Amino acid sequence: MSESSSTRVDGARGPMHTGSGNIYVTVGSDLQGSDPPSFRRIADDQLAWLRRVLVAPVGMGQARARLADTGTVILDGAPGVGRTSAARVLLREYHQDAGVFHELLPGEAGELSLKDPDLVAVGDRLLLDLSAADAVRWTTAQADLSALRKAVHEQHAHLVVVMSNGGVLDSDLQPYRVEIETPPGSRVLRRHLRMHGVPCEQYLQPDPTVDEFLAGERPMREVADFADLVRRAREAGRPGDGFAQWCATARRARADRRKDVAALVARLRESPQRALLITVAMLHGAHADVIHHTAQLLLRTTGAPPDEVPLLQRKDLAERLSEISADTGPGGHVRFTELDYDSAVRTHFWDHMPDLRQRMGTWAARSVDLDSPHVTRELRDGVVAQLAGQYLRTGHGEGLASLAEDWSSSTASRAGLEAAVQALTCGLEDPVQGRSFRERIYQWCAHRRLQGKFAEVLVQVCADVIASSHPDQAMLRLYYLACREHDTTLALQALCDLVGTSHRLRRRLLNRLARHELSPAEIRIFLRVCDPEPLTEPYGNGRALVDESAVQNALTACWQAVLSGQPRTAWLSHAERWLHRAAVTDQCGGILLDVLVGAAARCDDSRGAAFAALYASARDAERTAPFRSSYAAETTDLLLQKICTAQGLGPPTTPPRAESPSRRTET
């Protein structure tokens, strides 16, 4: 494997991409009804696949030992040897319930500095890929690595750094450096073929095409791409073909087809011929009925005049397909006779007919909305992915982003919204333009007035794509969306699901909320994320979030905003949960009460009313307690004592029903 490879992931349950080629994303039939939280599963699935397909490069054992001993390893090596894939596999081997996989992107919106201790949580697996970094970025990152390594050590986390190509490592970091070298290309090819389901008795036979391909030094991604071509040649081959035929087909698919396609297009002068050629290239493998209808749709979209030839005098589809070197298989699905010819056709029309590009976006949007049993989710995703690939290949990411926004109009269908999600996912997963797409999505979430159903699309993209490897960025974007949404709680729910995966993210969100005076929308967010159970559950080092003084301060500031600015009916149920939790948790119950009382004490002129409201809420909580009411009564008495102390009064005039609550484990 390598920094970039083309693979197929069977059984994947979320968007992933391991290199060049298309990415196909399938989201739920209802964007509001996905199965949260899927972002952690997405990253774990991708890492598991890389581990299965990787042939360990030379030095992998040393890197594994260094990571185990120190928690940090810095991978060096020539481009193409597989450093990034090796890094991901090393981190996959430390998969555990605590912590998440997190790719660090210092300097981007929503990312903490490498020196910030809040960047690392217990058990996190951190990847800092600087393979493409310039000299300035590499030098800056090196200066911050000592602080990052310290946080990694303290949190029992693991960090893998991929060195900049040609970068020079400081002397104090040399002990963590491990150089890896390319594994034998034949082993890499065989591993990929085996994972693609090619029988071993086939690929173990000597083959001159394979020998020729492996004769030179190949980057690992090229080996992976060739294996994928062999797999596709096998799937599209004729009965009786063997490994030699598949490899020969794969070799021809790697050839430069530009002249062949240009000559074919020059021969096809009529609009229906070219429309059919483009349609087959964009919907390669689709059913013949779909090819026919979408080709007609492309003609109408491009303004071609209607065909005046009587219906029975027109060429049938079989004859028209033969003119473009395509045919229909036994199942009625249309493909070119040459493997990967569709890619060359798409490239030709995009590069040599620039006026067609905008019409292609309109046509794609109409195509995914076709009502046909043959228009499947995979087919819709494929159309969008092929179109996105051309935008990204030619460096026009802004055009793809605008297209996704247009597809999310107020009248957009479910298929249109899914197409928008797919388009943005392709942009985010692009190795060159992914950063600009993350920045563009940040601007949309934080500053732009979103039209139609575009906010719904952004929620899905943040929760299921960005969060899979960049959870901090996803949290910030979902936070802005939740602050601005009306008549829906999609972003708020996604934000709660995300922070529910990480104590670190919950801490960071609470700190952000406490920075300034809370708006009504931020109060709504706080009341949803202040669930006392995750705040009081021990994690990692045995401490709970609420044990941390910074978290206590943030909770107090937020509760102050709630008590001073909201009617009791708005926060009563949340306060009751805090009081119920205080009654059954041994170590943190007193802290929960201290936070509530401290918040009320900071309400200035309304502090008396706030204390009274808290006490009334405690009495209400006694009636709603899911356990013996005596436990809740003891908590109410302790709350009253703390209120009296905060007001500078003596003990309550009515003796409490118990000196202190008996902390019991809830059953």
Tab-separated table of C-alpha atoms in Angstrom, residues 29 40 71 85 135 205 229 254 262 300 344 403 465 481 518 603:
chain	number	residue	atom	x	y	z
A	29	SER	CA	-32.912	6.918	2.210
A	40	ARG	CA	-16.386	6.439	14.419
A	71	GLY	CA	3.869	6.122	22.064
A	85	SER	CA	-0.907	3.508	4.864
A	135	ALA	CA	9.528	23.508	4.421
A	205	GLN	CA	1.082	-18.651	-12.210
A	229	LEU	CA	-7.852	-3.299	-13.058
A	254	ARG	CA	-3.377	1.561	-18.632
A	262	ALA	CA	-10.406	11.823	-30.238
A	300	ARG	CA	-32.857	17.933	-24.355
A	344	ALA	CA	-10.899	8.257	-21.422
A	403	LEU	CA	-23.236	22.467	-7.978
A	465	VAL	CA	-17.643	12.444	6.449
A	481	LEU	CA	-25.246	24.931	12.198
A	518	LEU	CA	-24.865	32.546	25.712
A	603	CYS	CA	-27.075	35.550	39.096
